[in-house]
Amino acid sequence: MASSTCNQQTNPYLIEQIHTMLHQEQTTYKCNIDYLNHSSSPVIINVKPSHRVALCQWAYNVINTCKNIDKSIAVIGIQYFDRFMSSKLGSRFLIGSREFQLAFIGCLIVSLKAREGMVFEVDFITNVLCNNLYSQCEILAIEIEVLIALEWRLNGPTPQDFVGYFLDLYSYSSMFADERVVETLKQSSLVLVEQAMTDYALALQTPSSIAYAALLSCMDESFDPLDKFALIRSVTMVSGIEANQSGQRFVRDRLVQVMQMQGVGLARASVVQKSCSTQYTKSYVMSRNKGNSCRIGTVSPSASMPRRSEFDAWYSGVLAMSRHKQKQNHSSPVSTLIL
């Protein structure tokens, strides 16, 4: 109860904020139009989902080279891009890779300016970021078109936002939440979210479903059953999202496929999960045998360390592998397979 009270005092509007974000993702910031589907587009489409993947990876590379800028800015830019391409103004940028790339650059620049407060000289964008592929007039024009198409609505919910808020719910709904484990869970989930946003099929899903799928994937068997139940219960009660809903299962299954395709160590994760689960089972049985009714299912600090350290090792491996796959050229998207 003390933990619950503390979290409510820290953020007394947590549930209201989650409800507002859920409403926003279904209304103002909704993006579920399959704009790369030839049958639904008013123009002839000459780009593919693989082009989008290349641009997303380039955006992450650009953000990595900027100090003190979180990757969530790149995710926001990707969200702007999908919403822009789903609009009538954005549809004409599907006619070729050059136009498609210009639209993406415009959305990334808008996200850096609007959400990070960065100031760019136009010649820096054209000379450095674009390698003189686009003129200053084209860069200025695409920024304006993006803002008009998005109706200046630039503060929608992101998957990272939902990860943080869902974990806040979990922290005070679980009697056994460990701050260090929660932080590790958050960071590993954010890695999955970043990879998920590069996939076209997943990017058209709601931010809340992506965040929830990432959290559940990271909690598979490597966390105490009571902890996992606490997360599922709290998210379902507040958001109405059911872990076994068909739409949520699709997002989670697709996320697994994306991680496998990108070579991130799911097989390694399953080994860690199995050993962590075994460690938990032993500690659980010991607590029951000792008759410690007030701490049923918990793990003593000394017994929990192997479980946490192995999960930390798995997360470090995932992070290292995802960074290893990133391209080394950060100067221009021209080098990212688009052209």
mmCIF file of C-alpha atoms in Angstrom:
data_model
loop_
_atom_site.group_PDB
_atom_site.id
_atom_site.type_symbol
_atom_site.label_atom_id
_atom_site.label_comp_id
_atom_site.label_asym_id
_atom_site.label_seq_id
_atom_site.Cartn_x
_atom_site.Cartn_y
_atom_site.Cartn_z
ATOM 1 C CA MET A 1 0.000 0.000 0.000
ATOM 2 C CA ALA A 2 2.863 2.385 0.753
ATOM 3 C CA SER A 3 4.248 1.930 -2.757
ATOM 4 C CA SER A 4 0.845 2.574 -4.314
ATOM 5 C CA THR A 5 0.319 5.716 -2.272
ATOM 6 C CA CYS A 6 3.777 7.014 -3.153
ATOM 7 C CA ASN A 7 3.242 6.574 -6.903
ATOM 8 C CA GLN A 8 -0.184 8.172 -6.795
ATOM 9 C CA GLN A 9 1.287 11.165 -4.992
ATOM 10 C CA THR A 10 4.067 11.385 -7.564
ATOM 11 C CA ASN A 11 1.610 11.340 -10.465
ATOM 12 C CA PRO A 12 -1.995 11.682 -9.264
ATOM 13 C CA TYR A 13 -3.193 12.052 -12.871
ATOM 14 C CA LEU A 14 -1.610 8.833 -14.186
ATOM 15 C CA ILE A 15 -4.846 7.025 -15.064
ATOM 16 C CA GLU A 16 -6.356 10.166 -16.574
ATOM 17 C CA GLN A 17 -3.246 10.658 -18.706
ATOM 18 C CA ILE A 18 -3.416 7.096 -19.984
ATOM 19 C CA HIS A 19 -7.102 7.482 -20.868
ATOM 20 C CA THR A 20 -6.348 10.718 -22.727
ATOM 21 C CA MET A 21 -3.544 9.081 -24.697
ATOM 22 C CA LEU A 22 -5.754 6.114 -25.586
ATOM 23 C CA HIS A 23 -8.385 8.521 -26.869
ATOM 24 C CA GLN A 24 -5.819 10.471 -28.894
ATOM 25 C CA GLU A 25 -4.413 7.401 -30.632
ATOM 26 C CA GLN A 26 -7.904 6.396 -31.739
ATOM 27 C CA THR A 27 -8.964 9.847 -32.952
ATOM 28 C CA THR A 28 -6.703 12.814 -33.684
ATOM 29 C CA TYR A 29 -3.465 10.860 -34.063
ATOM 30 C CA LYS A 30 -4.897 7.689 -35.564
ATOM 31 C CA CYS A 31 -2.875 6.192 -38.408
ATOM 32 C CA ASN A 32 -4.109 2.892 -39.803
ATOM 33 C CA ILE A 33 -4.248 3.612 -43.548
ATOM 34 C CA ASP A 34 -2.230 1.132 -45.596
ATOM 35 C CA TYR A 35 -0.691 3.834 -47.769
ATOM 36 C CA LEU A 36 1.664 1.396 -49.533
ATOM 37 C CA ASN A 37 -1.254 -0.700 -50.735
ATOM 38 C CA HIS A 38 -1.562 -0.174 -54.483
ATOM 39 C CA SER A 39 -5.340 -0.716 -54.481
ATOM 40 C CA SER A 40 -6.023 2.083 -52.002
ATOM 41 C CA SER A 41 -3.626 4.715 -53.351
ATOM 42 C CA PRO A 42 -4.720 7.445 -55.812
ATOM 43 C CA VAL A 43 -1.250 7.442 -57.402
ATOM 44 C CA ILE A 44 1.059 4.830 -58.876
ATOM 45 C CA ILE A 45 3.273 3.630 -56.008
ATOM 46 C CA ASN A 46 6.941 3.103 -56.783
ATOM 47 C CA VAL A 47 8.261 2.535 -53.273
ATOM 48 C CA LYS A 48 8.325 -0.512 -51.030
ATOM 49 C CA PRO A 49 8.266 -1.229 -47.275
ATOM 50 C CA SER A 50 11.996 -2.002 -47.525
ATOM 51 C CA HIS A 51 12.601 1.644 -48.483
ATOM 52 C CA ARG A 52 10.809 2.710 -45.340
ATOM 53 C CA VAL A 53 12.932 0.350 -43.234
ATOM 54 C CA ALA A 54 16.118 1.848 -44.667
ATOM 55 C CA LEU A 55 14.992 5.361 -43.840
ATOM 56 C CA CYS A 56 13.999 4.412 -40.279
ATOM 57 C CA GLN A 57 17.419 2.890 -39.669
ATOM 58 C CA TRP A 58 19.033 6.021 -41.083
ATOM 59 C CA ALA A 59 16.994 8.164 -38.684
ATOM 60 C CA TYR A 60 18.246 6.116 -35.724
ATOM 61 C CA ASN A 61 21.807 6.538 -36.967
ATOM 62 C CA VAL A 62 21.375 10.307 -37.223
ATOM 63 C CA ILE A 63 19.991 10.516 -33.681
ATOM 64 C CA ASN A 64 22.833 8.345 -32.378
ATOM 65 C CA THR A 65 25.356 10.870 -33.651
ATOM 66 C CA CYS A 66 23.609 13.720 -31.816
ATOM 67 C CA LYS A 67 24.542 14.072 -28.182
ATOM 68 C CA ASN A 68 21.812 14.154 -25.534
ATOM 69 C CA ILE A 69 18.991 13.344 -27.968
ATOM 70 C CA ASP A 70 16.842 10.328 -27.221
ATOM 71 C CA LYS A 71 15.824 7.851 -29.908
ATOM 72 C CA SER A 72 12.220 8.639 -29.104
ATOM 73 C CA ILE A 73 12.677 11.708 -31.319
ATOM 74 C CA ALA A 74 13.330 9.395 -34.263
ATOM 75 C CA VAL A 75 10.223 7.376 -33.383
ATOM 76 C CA ILE A 76 8.194 10.594 -33.293
ATOM 77 C CA GLY A 77 9.552 11.500 -36.723
ATOM 78 C CA ILE A 78 8.540 8.061 -38.006
ATOM 79 C CA GLN A 79 5.038 8.569 -36.615
ATOM 80 C CA TYR A 80 4.829 11.956 -38.342
ATOM 81 C CA PHE A 81 5.928 10.281 -41.559
ATOM 82 C CA ASP A 82 3.284 7.547 -41.453
ATOM 83 C CA ARG A 83 0.553 10.064 -40.685
ATOM 84 C CA PHE A 84 1.791 12.376 -43.430
ATOM 85 C CA MET A 85 1.942 9.608 -46.029
ATOM 86 C CA SER A 86 -1.606 8.607 -45.086
ATOM 87 C CA SER A 87 -2.865 12.099 -45.903
ATOM 88 C CA LYS A 88 -3.940 13.486 -49.271
ATOM 89 C CA LEU A 89 -0.956 15.828 -49.349
ATOM 90 C CA GLY A 90 1.438 13.000 -48.605
ATOM 91 C CA SER A 91 0.134 10.554 -51.196
ATOM 92 C CA ARG A 92 1.944 12.289 -54.062
ATOM 93 C CA PHE A 93 5.278 11.467 -52.403
ATOM 94 C CA LEU A 94 4.684 7.779 -53.151
ATOM 95 C CA ILE A 95 5.497 8.176 -56.828
ATOM 96 C CA GLY A 96 9.228 7.615 -56.418
ATOM 97 C CA SER A 97 12.067 6.974 -53.992
ATOM 98 C CA ARG A 98 13.385 10.530 -54.257
ATOM 99 C CA GLU A 99 10.051 12.016 -53.212
ATOM 100 C CA PHE A 100 9.528 9.342 -50.547
ATOM 101 C CA GLN A 101 12.892 10.135 -49.027
ATOM 102 C CA LEU A 102 12.254 13.882 -49.097
ATOM 103 C CA ALA A 103 9.016 13.405 -47.152
ATOM 104 C CA PHE A 104 10.815 11.349 -44.518
ATOM 105 C CA ILE A 105 13.583 13.923 -44.114
ATOM 106 C CA GLY A 106 10.978 16.641 -43.681
ATOM 107 C CA CYS A 107 9.193 14.689 -40.951
ATOM 108 C CA LEU A 108 12.435 13.987 -39.089
ATOM 109 C CA ILE A 109 13.413 17.656 -39.214
ATOM 110 C CA VAL A 110 9.983 18.683 -37.892
ATOM 111 C CA SER A 111 10.316 16.225 -34.987
ATOM 112 C CA LEU A 112 13.772 17.554 -34.092
ATOM 113 C CA LYS A 113 12.529 21.130 -34.160
ATOM 114 C CA ALA A 114 9.140 20.640 -32.494
ATOM 115 C CA ARG A 115 9.987 18.063 -29.836
ATOM 116 C CA GLU A 116 13.689 18.672 -29.196
ATOM 117 C CA GLY A 117 13.865 22.423 -29.840
ATOM 118 C CA MET A 118 16.767 22.126 -32.277
ATOM 119 C CA VAL A 119 17.540 24.907 -34.752
ATOM 120 C CA PHE A 120 18.894 24.060 -38.195
ATOM 121 C CA GLU A 121 20.326 26.226 -40.935
ATOM 122 C CA VAL A 122 18.797 25.214 -44.237
ATOM 123 C CA ASP A 123 22.194 24.908 -45.907
ATOM 124 C CA PHE A 124 23.288 22.437 -43.201
ATOM 125 C CA ILE A 125 20.285 20.234 -44.010
ATOM 126 C CA THR A 126 20.858 20.378 -47.752
ATOM 127 C CA ASN A 127 24.640 19.997 -47.660
ATOM 128 C CA VAL A 128 25.191 17.590 -44.760
ATOM 129 C CA LEU A 129 22.005 15.601 -44.185
ATOM 130 C CA CYS A 130 20.911 15.490 -47.815
ATOM 131 C CA ASN A 131 24.281 15.531 -49.564
ATOM 132 C CA ASN A 132 22.966 18.263 -51.913
ATOM 133 C CA LEU A 133 20.281 15.937 -53.248
ATOM 134 C CA TYR A 134 17.562 18.491 -52.481
ATOM 135 C CA SER A 135 17.468 22.254 -52.787
ATOM 136 C CA GLN A 136 16.780 24.660 -49.941
ATOM 137 C CA CYS A 137 13.392 25.468 -51.456
ATOM 138 C CA GLU A 138 12.438 21.767 -51.439
ATOM 139 C CA ILE A 139 13.419 21.396 -47.780
ATOM 140 C CA LEU A 140 11.458 24.460 -46.694
ATOM 141 C CA ALA A 141 8.456 23.419 -48.787
ATOM 142 C CA ILE A 142 8.298 19.872 -47.383
ATOM 143 C CA GLU A 143 8.403 21.145 -43.803
ATOM 144 C CA ILE A 144 5.415 23.367 -44.482
ATOM 145 C CA GLU A 145 3.538 20.569 -46.251
ATOM 146 C CA VAL A 146 4.120 18.210 -43.320
ATOM 147 C CA LEU A 147 2.810 20.751 -40.818
ATOM 148 C CA ILE A 148 -0.255 21.481 -42.932
ATOM 149 C CA ALA A 149 -1.032 17.786 -43.484
ATOM 150 C CA LEU A 150 -0.646 17.038 -39.761
ATOM 151 C CA GLU A 151 -2.711 20.137 -38.916
ATOM 152 C CA TRP A 152 0.075 21.159 -36.533
ATOM 153 C CA ARG A 153 -0.813 18.257 -34.248
ATOM 154 C CA LEU A 154 2.667 17.250 -33.114
ATOM 155 C CA ASN A 155 2.221 16.040 -29.529
ATOM 156 C CA GLY A 156 0.541 12.675 -29.882
ATOM 157 C CA PRO A 157 1.287 9.639 -27.713
ATOM 158 C CA THR A 158 4.254 7.427 -28.578
ATOM 159 C CA PRO A 159 4.953 3.774 -27.738
ATOM 160 C CA GLN A 160 7.688 4.990 -25.392
ATOM 161 C CA ASP A 161 5.141 7.083 -23.505
ATOM 162 C CA PHE A 162 2.922 4.058 -23.008
ATOM 163 C CA VAL A 163 5.862 1.910 -21.873
ATOM 164 C CA GLY A 164 6.635 4.431 -19.151
ATOM 165 C CA TYR A 165 3.037 4.845 -18.003
ATOM 166 C CA PHE A 166 2.272 1.105 -18.052
ATOM 167 C CA LEU A 167 5.351 0.515 -15.906
ATOM 168 C CA ASP A 168 4.185 3.227 -13.514
ATOM 169 C CA LEU A 169 0.947 1.271 -13.136
ATOM 170 C CA TYR A 170 2.902 -1.923 -12.621
ATOM 171 C CA SER A 171 5.211 -0.361 -10.036
ATOM 172 C CA TYR A 172 2.456 0.395 -7.575
ATOM 173 C CA SER A 173 0.150 -2.501 -8.453
ATOM 174 C CA SER A 174 2.864 -5.073 -7.705
ATOM 175 C CA MET A 175 3.916 -5.554 -4.084
ATOM 176 C CA PHE A 176 7.218 -7.016 -5.243
ATOM 177 C CA ALA A 177 8.344 -4.551 -7.934
ATOM 178 C CA ASP A 178 12.088 -3.942 -7.822
ATOM 179 C CA GLU A 179 13.212 -0.541 -9.138
ATOM 180 C CA ARG A 180 16.330 -1.966 -10.755
ATOM 181 C CA VAL A 181 14.396 -4.716 -12.512
ATOM 182 C CA VAL A 182 11.686 -2.262 -13.605
ATOM 183 C CA GLU A 183 14.293 0.038 -15.136
ATOM 184 C CA THR A 184 15.917 -2.872 -16.974
ATOM 185 C CA LEU A 185 12.504 -3.951 -18.219
ATOM 186 C CA LYS A 186 11.857 -0.426 -19.451
ATOM 187 C CA GLN A 187 15.127 -0.154 -21.354
ATOM 188 C CA SER A 188 14.775 -3.575 -22.972
ATOM 189 C CA SER A 189 11.183 -2.776 -23.965
ATOM 190 C CA LEU A 190 12.301 0.484 -25.571
ATOM 191 C CA VAL A 191 14.773 -1.449 -27.705
ATOM 192 C CA LEU A 192 11.936 -3.644 -28.959
ATOM 193 C CA VAL A 193 9.766 -0.582 -29.598
ATOM 194 C CA GLU A 194 12.477 1.017 -31.721
ATOM 195 C CA GLN A 195 12.823 -2.117 -33.819
ATOM 196 C CA ALA A 196 9.044 -2.461 -34.092
ATOM 197 C CA MET A 197 8.682 1.018 -35.571
ATOM 198 C CA THR A 198 10.881 0.058 -38.521
ATOM 199 C CA ASP A 199 8.323 -2.577 -39.551
ATOM 200 C CA TYR A 200 5.548 -1.228 -41.764
ATOM 201 C CA ALA A 201 2.859 -3.615 -40.495
ATOM 202 C CA LEU A 202 3.597 -2.824 -36.851
ATOM 203 C CA ALA A 203 3.873 0.916 -37.381
ATOM 204 C CA LEU A 204 0.221 0.998 -38.451
ATOM 205 C CA GLN A 205 -0.846 -0.425 -35.077
ATOM 206 C CA THR A 206 -1.659 1.756 -32.091
ATOM 207 C CA PRO A 207 1.247 2.948 -29.911
ATOM 208 C CA SER A 208 -0.356 1.355 -26.829
ATOM 209 C CA SER A 209 -0.514 -2.094 -28.451
ATOM 210 C CA ILE A 210 3.130 -1.877 -29.537
ATOM 211 C CA ALA A 211 4.236 -0.835 -26.046
ATOM 212 C CA TYR A 212 2.190 -3.561 -24.374
ATOM 213 C CA ALA A 213 3.545 -6.234 -26.741
ATOM 214 C CA ALA A 214 7.116 -5.111 -26.058
ATOM 215 C CA LEU A 215 6.609 -5.268 -22.296
ATOM 216 C CA LEU A 216 5.020 -8.722 -22.395
ATOM 217 C CA SER A 217 7.743 -10.039 -24.701
ATOM 218 C CA CYS A 218 10.425 -8.886 -22.286
ATOM 219 C CA MET A 219 8.575 -10.414 -19.332
ATOM 220 C CA ASP A 220 8.114 -13.871 -20.889
ATOM 221 C CA GLU A 221 9.007 -16.346 -18.131
ATOM 222 C CA SER A 222 11.989 -14.266 -16.995
ATOM 223 C CA PHE A 223 9.859 -12.453 -14.431
ATOM 224 C CA ASP A 224 7.928 -13.733 -11.458
ATOM 225 C CA PRO A 225 4.427 -14.919 -12.423
ATOM 226 C CA LEU A 226 2.942 -12.586 -9.815
ATOM 227 C CA ASP A 227 4.799 -9.638 -11.317
ATOM 228 C CA LYS A 228 3.641 -10.470 -14.822
ATOM 229 C CA PHE A 229 0.088 -10.917 -13.600
ATOM 230 C CA ALA A 230 0.270 -7.530 -11.877
ATOM 231 C CA LEU A 231 1.251 -5.844 -15.157
ATOM 232 C CA ILE A 232 -1.466 -7.598 -17.171
ATOM 233 C CA ARG A 233 -4.112 -6.879 -14.548
ATOM 234 C CA SER A 234 -3.253 -3.195 -14.137
ATOM 235 C CA VAL A 235 -3.023 -2.497 -17.892
ATOM 236 C CA THR A 236 -6.285 -4.332 -18.594
ATOM 237 C CA MET A 237 -8.157 -2.563 -15.794
ATOM 238 C CA VAL A 238 -7.026 0.908 -16.865
ATOM 239 C CA SER A 239 -6.823 0.629 -20.666
ATOM 240 C CA GLY A 240 -9.152 -2.252 -21.481
ATOM 241 C CA ILE A 241 -6.428 -3.917 -23.556
ATOM 242 C CA GLU A 242 -6.586 -7.690 -23.218
ATOM 243 C CA ALA A 243 -3.349 -9.598 -23.672
ATOM 244 C CA ASN A 244 -5.192 -12.390 -25.511
ATOM 245 C CA GLN A 245 -7.131 -10.176 -27.906
ATOM 246 C CA SER A 246 -6.591 -11.157 -31.542
ATOM 247 C CA GLY A 247 -5.203 -7.743 -32.428
ATOM 248 C CA GLN A 248 -2.804 -7.766 -29.508
ATOM 249 C CA ARG A 249 -1.656 -11.301 -30.339
ATOM 250 C CA PHE A 250 -0.954 -10.191 -33.916
ATOM 251 C CA VAL A 251 1.229 -7.326 -32.693
ATOM 252 C CA ARG A 252 3.148 -9.565 -30.339
ATOM 253 C CA ASP A 253 3.647 -12.362 -32.904
ATOM 254 C CA ARG A 254 4.719 -9.848 -35.527
ATOM 255 C CA LEU A 255 7.176 -8.279 -33.091
ATOM 256 C CA VAL A 256 8.783 -11.679 -32.558
ATOM 257 C CA GLN A 257 9.073 -12.137 -36.335
ATOM 258 C CA VAL A 258 10.676 -8.713 -36.748
ATOM 259 C CA MET A 259 13.264 -9.423 -34.060
ATOM 260 C CA GLN A 260 14.079 -12.760 -35.671
ATOM 261 C CA MET A 261 14.431 -11.186 -39.117
ATOM 262 C CA GLN A 262 16.722 -8.501 -37.723
ATOM 263 C CA GLY A 263 18.860 -11.051 -35.932
ATOM 264 C CA VAL A 264 18.247 -9.881 -32.373
ATOM 265 C CA GLY A 265 18.842 -12.730 -29.954
ATOM 266 C CA LEU A 266 15.416 -14.170 -29.188
ATOM 267 C CA ALA A 267 16.854 -17.670 -28.946
ATOM 268 C CA ARG A 268 19.346 -16.416 -26.412
ATOM 269 C CA ALA A 269 16.534 -14.691 -24.537
ATOM 270 C CA SER A 270 14.551 -17.900 -24.269
ATOM 271 C CA VAL A 271 17.520 -19.660 -22.642
ATOM 272 C CA VAL A 272 17.830 -16.870 -20.098
ATOM 273 C CA GLN A 273 14.108 -16.918 -19.497
ATOM 274 C CA LYS A 274 14.175 -20.637 -18.795
ATOM 275 C CA SER A 275 17.011 -20.388 -16.299
ATOM 276 C CA CYS A 276 15.409 -17.371 -14.640
ATOM 277 C CA SER A 277 12.120 -19.210 -14.348
ATOM 278 C CA THR A 278 13.868 -22.184 -12.720
ATOM 279 C CA GLN A 279 15.585 -19.896 -10.233
ATOM 280 C CA TYR A 280 12.259 -18.284 -9.353
ATOM 281 C CA THR A 281 10.495 -21.648 -8.916
ATOM 282 C CA LYS A 282 13.108 -22.817 -6.403
ATOM 283 C CA SER A 283 12.806 -19.589 -4.404
ATOM 284 C CA TYR A 284 9.015 -19.748 -4.517
ATOM 285 C CA VAL A 285 8.964 -23.278 -3.109
ATOM 286 C CA MET A 286 11.440 -22.317 -0.395
ATOM 287 C CA SER A 287 9.274 -19.388 0.703
ATOM 288 C CA ARG A 288 6.219 -21.649 0.908
ATOM 289 C CA ASN A 289 8.096 -24.294 2.940
ATOM 290 C CA LYS A 290 9.234 -21.690 5.423
ATOM 291 C CA GLY A 291 5.634 -20.662 5.968
ATOM 292 C CA ASN A 292 6.311 -17.044 5.157
ATOM 293 C CA SER A 293 2.712 -16.264 4.206
ATOM 294 C CA CYS A 294 3.248 -12.526 3.872
ATOM 295 C CA ARG A 295 5.874 -13.004 1.149
ATOM 296 C CA ILE A 296 4.497 -15.886 -0.889
ATOM 297 C CA GLY A 297 6.075 -15.982 -4.314
ATOM 298 C CA THR A 298 8.754 -13.418 -3.555
ATOM 299 C CA VAL A 299 12.476 -13.948 -3.873
ATOM 300 C CA SER A 300 14.987 -12.985 -1.238
ATOM 301 C CA PRO A 301 17.563 -10.343 -2.298
ATOM 302 C CA SER A 302 20.360 -12.904 -2.506
ATOM 303 C CA ALA A 303 18.256 -15.387 -4.466
ATOM 304 C CA SER A 304 16.987 -12.774 -6.930
ATOM 305 C CA MET A 305 20.406 -11.567 -7.996
ATOM 306 C CA PRO A 306 21.135 -14.419 -10.492
ATOM 307 C CA ARG A 307 17.759 -13.832 -12.145
ATOM 308 C CA ARG A 308 18.332 -10.096 -12.484
ATOM 309 C CA SER A 309 21.958 -10.408 -13.559
ATOM 310 C CA GLU A 310 21.081 -12.893 -16.306
ATOM 311 C CA PHE A 311 18.281 -10.657 -17.544
ATOM 312 C CA ASP A 312 20.710 -7.716 -17.543
ATOM 313 C CA ALA A 313 23.153 -9.817 -19.568
ATOM 314 C CA TRP A 314 20.455 -10.687 -22.093
ATOM 315 C CA TYR A 315 19.406 -7.054 -22.450
ATOM 316 C CA SER A 316 23.022 -5.954 -22.935
ATOM 317 C CA GLY A 317 23.361 -8.539 -25.686
ATOM 318 C CA VAL A 318 20.193 -7.356 -27.427
ATOM 319 C CA LEU A 319 21.333 -3.740 -27.244
ATOM 320 C CA ALA A 320 24.815 -4.571 -28.537
ATOM 321 C CA MET A 321 23.468 -6.622 -31.445
ATOM 322 C CA SER A 322 20.974 -3.942 -32.465
ATOM 323 C CA ARG A 323 23.711 -1.311 -32.469
ATOM 324 C CA HIS A 324 26.069 -3.583 -34.392
ATOM 325 C CA LYS A 325 23.570 -3.868 -37.238
ATOM 326 C CA GLN A 326 23.307 -0.108 -37.679
ATOM 327 C CA LYS A 327 25.061 1.392 -40.697
ATOM 328 C CA GLN A 328 28.209 3.403 -40.243
ATOM 329 C CA ASN A 329 27.414 6.226 -42.674
ATOM 330 C CA HIS A 330 25.516 8.920 -40.771
ATOM 331 C CA SER A 331 25.937 11.840 -43.146
ATOM 332 C CA SER A 332 23.259 11.195 -45.739
ATOM 333 C CA PRO A 333 20.245 8.954 -46.342
ATOM 334 C CA VAL A 334 21.494 8.618 -49.909
ATOM 335 C CA SER A 335 23.603 5.707 -48.690
ATOM 336 C CA THR A 336 20.685 3.792 -47.178
ATOM 337 C CA LEU A 337 19.473 1.802 -50.216
ATOM 338 C CA ILE A 338 16.799 4.264 -51.266
ATOM 339 C CA LEU A 339 18.541 5.557 -54.358
#
